[in-house]
PDB file of C-alpha atoms in Angstrom:
ATOM      1  CA  MET A   2      48.165-116.844  25.219  1.00  0.00           C
ATOM      2  CA  GLU A   3      49.203-114.559  28.053  1.00  0.00           C
ATOM      3  CA  HIS A   4      46.259-113.234  30.070  1.00  0.00           C
ATOM      4  CA  ARG A   5      46.422-109.508  30.722  1.00  0.00           C
ATOM      5  CA  GLN A   6      44.713-108.425  33.956  1.00  0.00           C
ATOM      6  CA  ALA A   7      41.922-105.952  33.462  1.00  0.00           C
ATOM      7  CA  THR A   8      42.812-102.380  34.724  1.00  0.00           C
ATOM      8  CA  HIS A   9      41.230 -99.012  35.125  1.00  0.00           C
ATOM      9  CA  HIS A  10      42.374 -95.488  36.003  1.00  0.00           C
ATOM     10  CA  VAL A  11      41.563 -94.299  39.516  1.00  0.00           C
ATOM     11  CA  PRO A  12      42.228 -91.039  41.390  1.00  0.00           C
ATOM     12  CA  VAL A  13      45.437 -91.303  43.426  1.00  0.00           C
ATOM     13  CA  TRP A  14      47.062 -87.974  43.956  1.00  0.00           C
ATOM     14  CA  ASP A  15      45.063 -84.926  44.953  1.00  0.00           C
ATOM     15  CA  LEU A  16      45.699 -81.407  43.478  1.00  0.00           C
ATOM     16  CA  PRO A  17      47.486 -80.097  46.570  1.00  0.00           C
ATOM     17  CA  THR A  18      49.915 -83.018  46.634  1.00  0.00           C
ATOM     18  CA  ARG A  19      50.604 -82.644  42.938  1.00  0.00           C
ATOM     19  CA  LEU A  20      51.130 -78.895  43.121  1.00  0.00           C
ATOM     20  CA  PHE A  21      53.430 -79.373  46.166  1.00  0.00           C
ATOM     21  CA  HIS A  22      55.440 -81.914  44.232  1.00  0.00           C
ATOM     22  CA  TRP A  23      56.069 -79.703  41.165  1.00  0.00           C
ATOM     23  CA  ALA A  24      56.604 -76.636  43.241  1.00  0.00           C
ATOM     24  CA  LEU A  25      59.153 -78.562  45.247  1.00  0.00           C
ATOM     25  CA  VAL A  26      60.912 -79.740  42.082  1.00  0.00           C
ATOM     26  CA  GLY A  27      61.131 -76.189  40.838  1.00  0.00           C
ATOM     27  CA  LEU A  28      62.409 -74.735  44.118  1.00  0.00           C
ATOM     28  CA  VAL A  29      64.910 -77.462  44.645  1.00  0.00           C
ATOM     29  CA  VAL A  30      66.303 -77.029  41.131  1.00  0.00           C
ATOM     30  CA  VAL A  31      66.573 -73.275  41.535  1.00  0.00           C
ATOM     31  CA  MET A  32      68.058 -73.559  44.995  1.00  0.00           C
ATOM     32  CA  LEU A  33      70.661 -76.085  43.832  1.00  0.00           C
ATOM     33  CA  ALA A  34      71.503 -74.013  40.766  1.00  0.00           C
ATOM     34  CA  SER A  35      71.686 -70.647  42.709  1.00  0.00           C
ATOM     35  CA  GLY A  36      73.802 -72.254  45.455  1.00  0.00           C
ATOM     36  CA  LEU A  37      76.292 -73.642  42.889  1.00  0.00           C
ATOM     37  CA  ALA A  38      76.392 -70.302  40.900  1.00  0.00           C
ATOM     38  CA  GLY A  39      76.799 -68.159  44.036  1.00  0.00           C
ATOM     39  CA  ARG A  40      73.497 -66.301  43.445  1.00  0.00           C
ATOM     40  CA  THR A  41      73.016 -65.767  47.070  1.00  0.00           C
ATOM     41  CA  ALA A  42      70.218 -63.211  46.741  1.00  0.00           C
ATOM     42  CA  ILE A  43      68.013 -65.788  44.983  1.00  0.00           C
ATOM     43  CA  HIS A  44      69.080 -68.479  47.327  1.00  0.00           C
ATOM     44  CA  LEU A  45      68.275 -66.457  50.483  1.00  0.00           C
ATOM     45  CA  THR A  46      64.993 -65.271  49.071  1.00  0.00           C
ATOM     46  CA  LEU A  47      63.702 -68.764  48.189  1.00  0.00           C
ATOM     47  CA  GLY A  48      64.945 -70.487  51.353  1.00  0.00           C
ATOM     48  CA  PRO A  49      61.983 -69.509  53.548  1.00  0.00           C
ATOM     49  CA  ALA A  50      59.620 -70.564  50.682  1.00  0.00           C
ATOM     50  CA  LEU A  51      61.147 -73.978  50.599  1.00  0.00           C
ATOM     51  CA  LEU A  52      60.902 -74.242  54.457  1.00  0.00           C
ATOM     52  CA  ALA A  53      57.149 -73.254  54.250  1.00  0.00           C
ATOM     53  CA  LEU A  54      56.536 -75.762  51.513  1.00  0.00           C
ATOM     54  CA  VAL A  55      58.248 -78.592  53.482  1.00  0.00           C
ATOM     55  CA  LEU A  56      56.222 -77.679  56.625  1.00  0.00           C
ATOM     56  CA  PHE A  57      53.034 -77.726  54.489  1.00  0.00           C
ATOM     57  CA  ARG A  58      53.802 -81.291  53.353  1.00  0.00           C
ATOM     58  CA  LEU A  59      54.289 -82.402  56.979  1.00  0.00           C
ATOM     59  CA  VAL A  60      50.943 -80.866  57.855  1.00  0.00           C
ATOM     60  CA  TRP A  61      49.262 -82.353  54.774  1.00  0.00           C
ATOM     61  CA  GLY A  62      50.734 -85.718  55.720  1.00  0.00           C
ATOM     62  CA  VAL A  63      48.417 -85.526  58.744  1.00  0.00           C
ATOM     63  CA  ILE A  64      45.276 -83.895  57.520  1.00  0.00           C
ATOM     64  CA  GLY A  65      45.433 -84.562  53.746  1.00  0.00           C
ATOM     65  CA  SER A  66      43.977 -87.198  51.395  1.00  0.00           C
ATOM     66  CA  PRO A  67      44.568 -90.870  52.279  1.00  0.00           C
ATOM     67  CA  THR A  68      47.532 -91.273  49.882  1.00  0.00           C
ATOM     68  CA  ALA A  69      49.182 -88.139  51.218  1.00  0.00           C
ATOM     69  CA  ARG A  70      48.926 -89.150  54.885  1.00  0.00           C
ATOM     70  CA  PHE A  71      51.923 -90.627  56.438  1.00  0.00           C
ATOM     71  CA  THR A  72      49.804 -93.285  58.325  1.00  0.00           C
ATOM     72  CA  GLN A  73      48.826 -94.693  54.945  1.00  0.00           C
ATOM     73  CA  PHE A  74      52.233 -95.542  53.667  1.00  0.00           C
ATOM     74  CA  VAL A  75      54.794 -95.216  56.556  1.00  0.00           C
ATOM     75  CA  LYS A  76      55.119 -98.723  57.940  1.00  0.00           C
ATOM     76  CA  GLY A  77      57.699-100.672  59.784  1.00  0.00           C
ATOM     77  CA  PRO A  78      60.716-102.461  58.335  1.00  0.00           C
ATOM     78  CA  GLY A  79      58.664-105.692  58.138  1.00  0.00           C
ATOM     79  CA  ALA A  80      56.182-104.212  55.776  1.00  0.00           C
ATOM     80  CA  ALA A  81      58.893-102.742  53.571  1.00  0.00           C
ATOM     81  CA  LEU A  82      60.619-106.140  53.323  1.00  0.00           C
ATOM     82  CA  ALA A  83      57.324-107.788  52.632  1.00  0.00           C
ATOM     83  CA  TYR A  84      56.613-105.275  49.860  1.00  0.00           C
ATOM     84  CA  LEU A  85      60.102-105.883  48.378  1.00  0.00           C
ATOM     85  CA  ALA A  86      59.456-109.640  48.291  1.00  0.00           C
ATOM     86  CA  ALA A  87      56.067-109.127  46.712  1.00  0.00           C
ATOM     87  CA  ALA A  88      57.603-106.852  44.178  1.00  0.00           C
ATOM     88  CA  ARG A  89      60.169-109.472  43.198  1.00  0.00           C
ATOM     89  CA  ALA A  90      57.357-111.952  42.909  1.00  0.00           C
ATOM     90  CA  GLY A  91      55.285-109.554  40.787  1.00  0.00           C
ATOM     91  CA  THR A  92      52.430-109.579  43.311  1.00  0.00           C
ATOM     92  CA  ALA A  93      53.006-106.175  44.922  1.00  0.00           C
ATOM     93  CA  ARG A  94      49.944-104.003  45.246  1.00  0.00           C
ATOM     94  CA  SER A  95      50.134-100.283  46.077  1.00  0.00           C
ATOM     95  CA  ILE A  96      47.977 -97.352  45.038  1.00  0.00           C
ATOM     96  CA  GLY A  97      50.059 -94.515  46.376  1.00  0.00           C
ATOM     97  CA  HIS A  98      53.563 -94.508  48.017  1.00  0.00           C
ATOM     98  CA  ASN A  99      54.566 -98.014  48.851  1.00  0.00           C
ATOM     99  CA  PRO A 100      56.117 -98.982  52.234  1.00  0.00           C
ATOM    100  CA  LEU A 101      59.594 -99.057  50.650  1.00  0.00           C
ATOM    101  CA  GLY A 102      59.233 -95.753  48.950  1.00  0.00           C
ATOM    102  CA  ALA A 103      58.027 -94.270  52.275  1.00  0.00           C
ATOM    103  CA  TYR A 104      61.573 -94.220  53.609  1.00  0.00           C
ATOM    104  CA  SER A 105      62.640 -92.210  50.491  1.00  0.00           C
ATOM    105  CA  VAL A 106      59.815 -89.659  51.164  1.00  0.00           C
ATOM    106  CA  LEU A 107      60.819 -89.353  54.833  1.00  0.00           C
ATOM    107  CA  ALA A 108      64.479 -89.003  53.972  1.00  0.00           C
ATOM    108  CA  LEU A 109      63.774 -86.271  51.429  1.00  0.00           C
ATOM    109  CA  LEU A 110      61.576 -84.323  53.757  1.00  0.00           C
ATOM    110  CA  GLY A 111      64.037 -84.672  56.621  1.00  0.00           C
ATOM    111  CA  LEU A 112      66.962 -83.665  54.332  1.00  0.00           C
ATOM    112  CA  LEU A 113      65.188 -80.589  53.075  1.00  0.00           C
ATOM    113  CA  LEU A 114      64.061 -79.600  56.564  1.00  0.00           C
ATOM    114  CA  ALA A 115      67.632 -79.895  57.844  1.00  0.00           C
ATOM    115  CA  GLN A 116      69.032 -78.029  54.772  1.00  0.00           C
ATOM    116  CA  THR A 117      66.689 -75.125  55.211  1.00  0.00           C
ATOM    117  CA  ALA A 118      67.231 -74.993  58.983  1.00  0.00           C
ATOM    118  CA  THR A 119      71.066 -74.840  58.552  1.00  0.00           C
ATOM    119  CA  GLY A 120      70.599 -72.287  55.865  1.00  0.00           C
ATOM    120  CA  LEU A 121      68.985 -69.914  58.261  1.00  0.00           C
ATOM    121  CA  PHE A 122      72.168 -69.781  60.268  1.00  0.00           C
ATOM    122  CA  ALA A 123      74.816 -70.242  57.571  1.00  0.00           C
ATOM    123  CA  THR A 124      77.121 -67.764  55.896  1.00  0.00           C
ATOM    124  CA  ASP A 125      79.102 -67.727  52.627  1.00  0.00           C
ATOM    125  CA  ASP A 126      82.067 -66.063  54.395  1.00  0.00           C
ATOM    126  CA  ILE A 127      81.832 -63.091  52.024  1.00  0.00           C
ATOM    127  CA  ALA A 128      78.758 -60.895  52.261  1.00  0.00           C
ATOM    128  CA  ALA A 129      75.649 -63.098  52.607  1.00  0.00           C
ATOM    129  CA  ASN A 130      74.435 -64.533  55.851  1.00  0.00           C
ATOM    130  CA  GLY A 131      71.332 -66.495  56.773  1.00  0.00           C
ATOM    131  CA  PRO A 132      68.511 -64.490  58.358  1.00  0.00           C
ATOM    132  CA  LEU A 133      69.305 -65.893  61.766  1.00  0.00           C
ATOM    133  CA  ALA A 134      73.055 -66.044  61.588  1.00  0.00           C
ATOM    134  CA  HIS A 135      73.412 -62.914  63.744  1.00  0.00           C
ATOM    135  CA  MET A 136      71.588 -64.564  66.615  1.00  0.00           C
ATOM    136  CA  VAL A 137      74.038 -67.285  67.345  1.00  0.00           C
ATOM    137  CA  SER A 138      77.755 -67.636  68.055  1.00  0.00           C
ATOM    138  CA  SER A 139      80.368 -67.625  65.278  1.00  0.00           C
ATOM    139  CA  ALA A 140      81.124 -71.289  66.081  1.00  0.00           C
ATOM    140  CA  SER A 141      77.410 -72.166  65.456  1.00  0.00           C
ATOM    141  CA  VAL A 142      77.418 -70.218  62.262  1.00  0.00           C
ATOM    142  CA  LYS A 143      80.606 -72.087  61.143  1.00  0.00           C
ATOM    143  CA  LEU A 144      78.963 -75.449  62.020  1.00  0.00           C
ATOM    144  CA  ALA A 145      75.678 -74.536  60.229  1.00  0.00           C
ATOM    145  CA  SER A 146      77.610 -73.475  57.143  1.00  0.00           C
ATOM    146  CA  LYS A 147      79.619 -76.667  57.073  1.00  0.00           C
ATOM    147  CA  LEU A 148      76.495 -78.771  57.439  1.00  0.00           C
ATOM    148  CA  HIS A 149      74.767 -76.746  54.823  1.00  0.00           C
ATOM    149  CA  ARG A 150      77.486 -77.247  52.244  1.00  0.00           C
ATOM    150  CA  LEU A 151      77.590 -80.929  53.015  1.00  0.00           C
ATOM    151  CA  GLY A 152      73.772 -81.131  52.694  1.00  0.00           C
ATOM    152  CA  TYR A 153      73.993 -79.577  49.278  1.00  0.00           C
ATOM    153  CA  TRP A 154      75.933 -82.555  47.912  1.00  0.00           C
ATOM    154  CA  VAL A 155      73.855 -85.029  49.812  1.00  0.00           C
ATOM    155  CA  LEU A 156      70.749 -83.558  48.281  1.00  0.00           C
ATOM    156  CA  LEU A 157      72.256 -83.459  44.855  1.00  0.00           C
ATOM    157  CA  ALA A 158      73.031 -87.160  45.095  1.00  0.00           C
ATOM    158  CA  PHE A 159      69.466 -87.853  46.413  1.00  0.00           C
ATOM    159  CA  VAL A 160      68.012 -86.100  43.351  1.00  0.00           C
ATOM    160  CA  ALA A 161      70.138 -88.253  41.062  1.00  0.00           C
ATOM    161  CA  LEU A 162      68.955 -91.408  42.852  1.00  0.00           C
ATOM    162  CA  HIS A 163      65.397 -90.180  42.597  1.00  0.00           C
ATOM    163  CA  LEU A 164      65.630 -89.648  38.924  1.00  0.00           C
ATOM    164  CA  ALA A 165      67.213 -93.082  38.480  1.00  0.00           C
ATOM    165  CA  ALA A 166      64.295 -94.615  40.322  1.00  0.00           C
ATOM    166  CA  ILE A 167      61.795 -92.748  38.143  1.00  0.00           C
ATOM    167  CA  PHE A 168      63.561 -94.125  34.932  1.00  0.00           C
ATOM    168  CA  PHE A 169      63.661 -97.634  36.475  1.00  0.00           C
ATOM    169  CA  TYR A 170      59.963 -97.618  37.228  1.00  0.00           C
ATOM    170  CA  ARG A 171      59.084 -96.129  33.801  1.00  0.00           C
ATOM    171  CA  PHE A 172      61.111 -98.481  31.609  1.00  0.00           C
ATOM    172  CA  VAL A 173      61.607-101.632  33.649  1.00  0.00           C
ATOM    173  CA  LYS A 174      58.498-101.731  35.792  1.00  0.00           C
ATOM    174  CA  LYS A 175      56.370 -99.978  33.164  1.00  0.00           C
ATOM    175  CA  ASP A 176      54.866 -97.798  35.803  1.00  0.00           C
ATOM    176  CA  ASP A 177      54.780 -94.047  34.737  1.00  0.00           C
ATOM    177  CA  LEU A 178      55.165 -92.229  38.104  1.00  0.00           C
ATOM    178  CA  VAL A 179      55.537 -88.839  36.365  1.00  0.00           C
ATOM    179  CA  ARG A 180      52.303 -89.152  34.462  1.00  0.00           C
ATOM    180  CA  ALA A 181      50.488 -90.127  37.668  1.00  0.00           C
ATOM    181  CA  MET A 182      51.873 -87.052  39.479  1.00  0.00           C
ATOM    182  CA  VAL A 183      50.693 -84.842  36.573  1.00  0.00           C
ATOM    183  CA  THR A 184      47.171 -86.270  35.982  1.00  0.00           C
ATOM    184  CA  GLY A 185      46.449 -87.537  39.541  1.00  0.00           C
ATOM    185  CA  THR A 186      45.367 -90.822  38.268  1.00  0.00           C
ATOM    186  CA  LYS A 187      46.908 -94.227  38.044  1.00  0.00           C
ATOM    187  CA  GLU A 188      46.221 -97.487  36.112  1.00  0.00           C
ATOM    188  CA  VAL A 189      45.520-100.208  38.565  1.00  0.00           C
ATOM    189  CA  PRO A 190      43.783-103.612  38.575  1.00  0.00           C
ATOM    190  CA  THR A 191      39.920-103.292  38.526  1.00  0.00           C
ATOM    191  CA  ASP A 192      39.588-104.729  42.018  1.00  0.00           C
ATOM    192  CA  ILE A 193      41.468-101.650  43.441  1.00  0.00           C
ATOM    193  CA  ASP A 194      39.402 -98.679  44.109  1.00  0.00           C
ATOM    194  CA  GLY A 195      40.329 -95.021  43.995  1.00  0.00           C
ATOM    195  CA  ILE A 196      40.275 -92.651  46.989  1.00  0.00           C
ATOM    196  CA  ARG A 197      38.289 -89.670  48.078  1.00  0.00           C
ATOM    197  CA  PHE A 198      40.363 -86.491  48.076  1.00  0.00           C
ATOM    198  CA  ALA A 199      40.466 -84.121  51.015  1.00  0.00           C
ATOM    199  CA  SER A 200      39.301 -80.486  50.485  1.00  0.00           C
ATOM    200  CA  SER A 201      41.641 -78.280  48.488  1.00  0.00           C
ATOM    201  CA  ALA A 202      40.509 -75.431  50.701  1.00  0.00           C
ATOM    202  CA  ARG A 203      41.897 -77.257  53.716  1.00  0.00           C
ATOM    203  CA  ALA A 204      45.229 -77.466  51.873  1.00  0.00           C
ATOM    204  CA  LEU A 205      45.144 -73.767  50.986  1.00  0.00           C
ATOM    205  CA  ALA A 206      44.543 -72.918  54.610  1.00  0.00           C
ATOM    206  CA  ALA A 207      47.436 -75.142  55.707  1.00  0.00           C
ATOM    207  CA  LEU A 208      49.760 -73.536  53.180  1.00  0.00           C
ATOM    208  CA  VAL A 209      48.844 -70.037  54.225  1.00  0.00           C
ATOM    209  CA  LEU A 210      49.351 -70.875  57.923  1.00  0.00           C
ATOM    210  CA  CYS A 211      52.789 -72.451  57.182  1.00  0.00           C
ATOM    211  CA  GLY A 212      53.681 -69.403  55.149  1.00  0.00           C
ATOM    212  CA  LEU A 213      52.654 -67.101  57.883  1.00  0.00           C
ATOM    213  CA  LEU A 214      54.576 -69.164  60.524  1.00  0.00           C
ATOM    214  CA  VAL A 215      57.790 -68.950  58.519  1.00  0.00           C
ATOM    215  CA  TRP A 216      57.741 -65.271  57.306  1.00  0.00           C
ATOM    216  CA  GLY A 217      55.936 -64.093  60.443  1.00  0.00           C
ATOM    217  CA  THR A 218      58.580 -65.557  62.639  1.00  0.00           C
ATOM    218  CA  LEU A 219      61.386 -64.120  60.598  1.00  0.00           C
ATOM    219  CA  ALA A 220      59.760 -60.728  60.600  1.00  0.00           C
ATOM    220  CA  LEU A 221      59.227 -60.701  64.357  1.00  0.00           C
ATOM    221  CA  LEU A 222      62.828 -61.677  65.207  1.00  0.00           C
ATOM    222  CA  PRO A 223      65.355 -58.845  65.764  1.00  0.00           C
ATOM    223  CA  PRO A 224      67.217 -57.789  62.533  1.00  0.00           C
ATOM    224  CA  PRO A 225      70.946 -58.101  62.110  1.00  0.00           C
ATOM    225  CA  PRO A 226      72.904 -55.201  63.471  1.00  0.00           C
ATOM    226  CA  ALA A 227      73.849 -52.400  61.013  1.00  0.00           C
ATOM    227  CA  PHE A 228      77.424 -51.637  60.506  1.00  0.00           C
TER     228      PHE A 228
END
């Protein structure tokens, strides 16, 4: 008879990380849809919010709970290859992001940061311009717009790959990543302990500071010239 290893549910994802995740999902969906539909007013309004959210995650990756910190899961290529080998052998052990998935996290944050940055300087060549487009040359605006349009399709492909990975883990690996990101807990072997979460007040302070940085900077910069 097959022996099933004893398991228990332990805390893995703190509330700030989970709220960030689902807020990011919502913002990315709306941003992609508004970009495709040409709803530039919505797109331009939510762009700074997305930038503030990404900046918050970068800060939380330094001062947040253990599973949110980059030092906990971002390792070198050797660790990623070792994890891949262990996963194939069925002996991989990971409570949060694994060393292989870390590259996906970094790629997504980098892509979103680049996409929001280029959006600040981009134009739709009709009537809508990014809030900083008037501060750079027309050549720079053209380049930013080209990169922003390219980034749209790269991000769309990344989202598709991410969804495929979620389904793979759910139905092949029997690891429900979505449930863990909703409840904050994960079923693991009993010899693996949970973690102590960082203060949510610290996360709120970080989010407020990131928001002030983004909107405060945009408010202080000179407005576009009136025609």
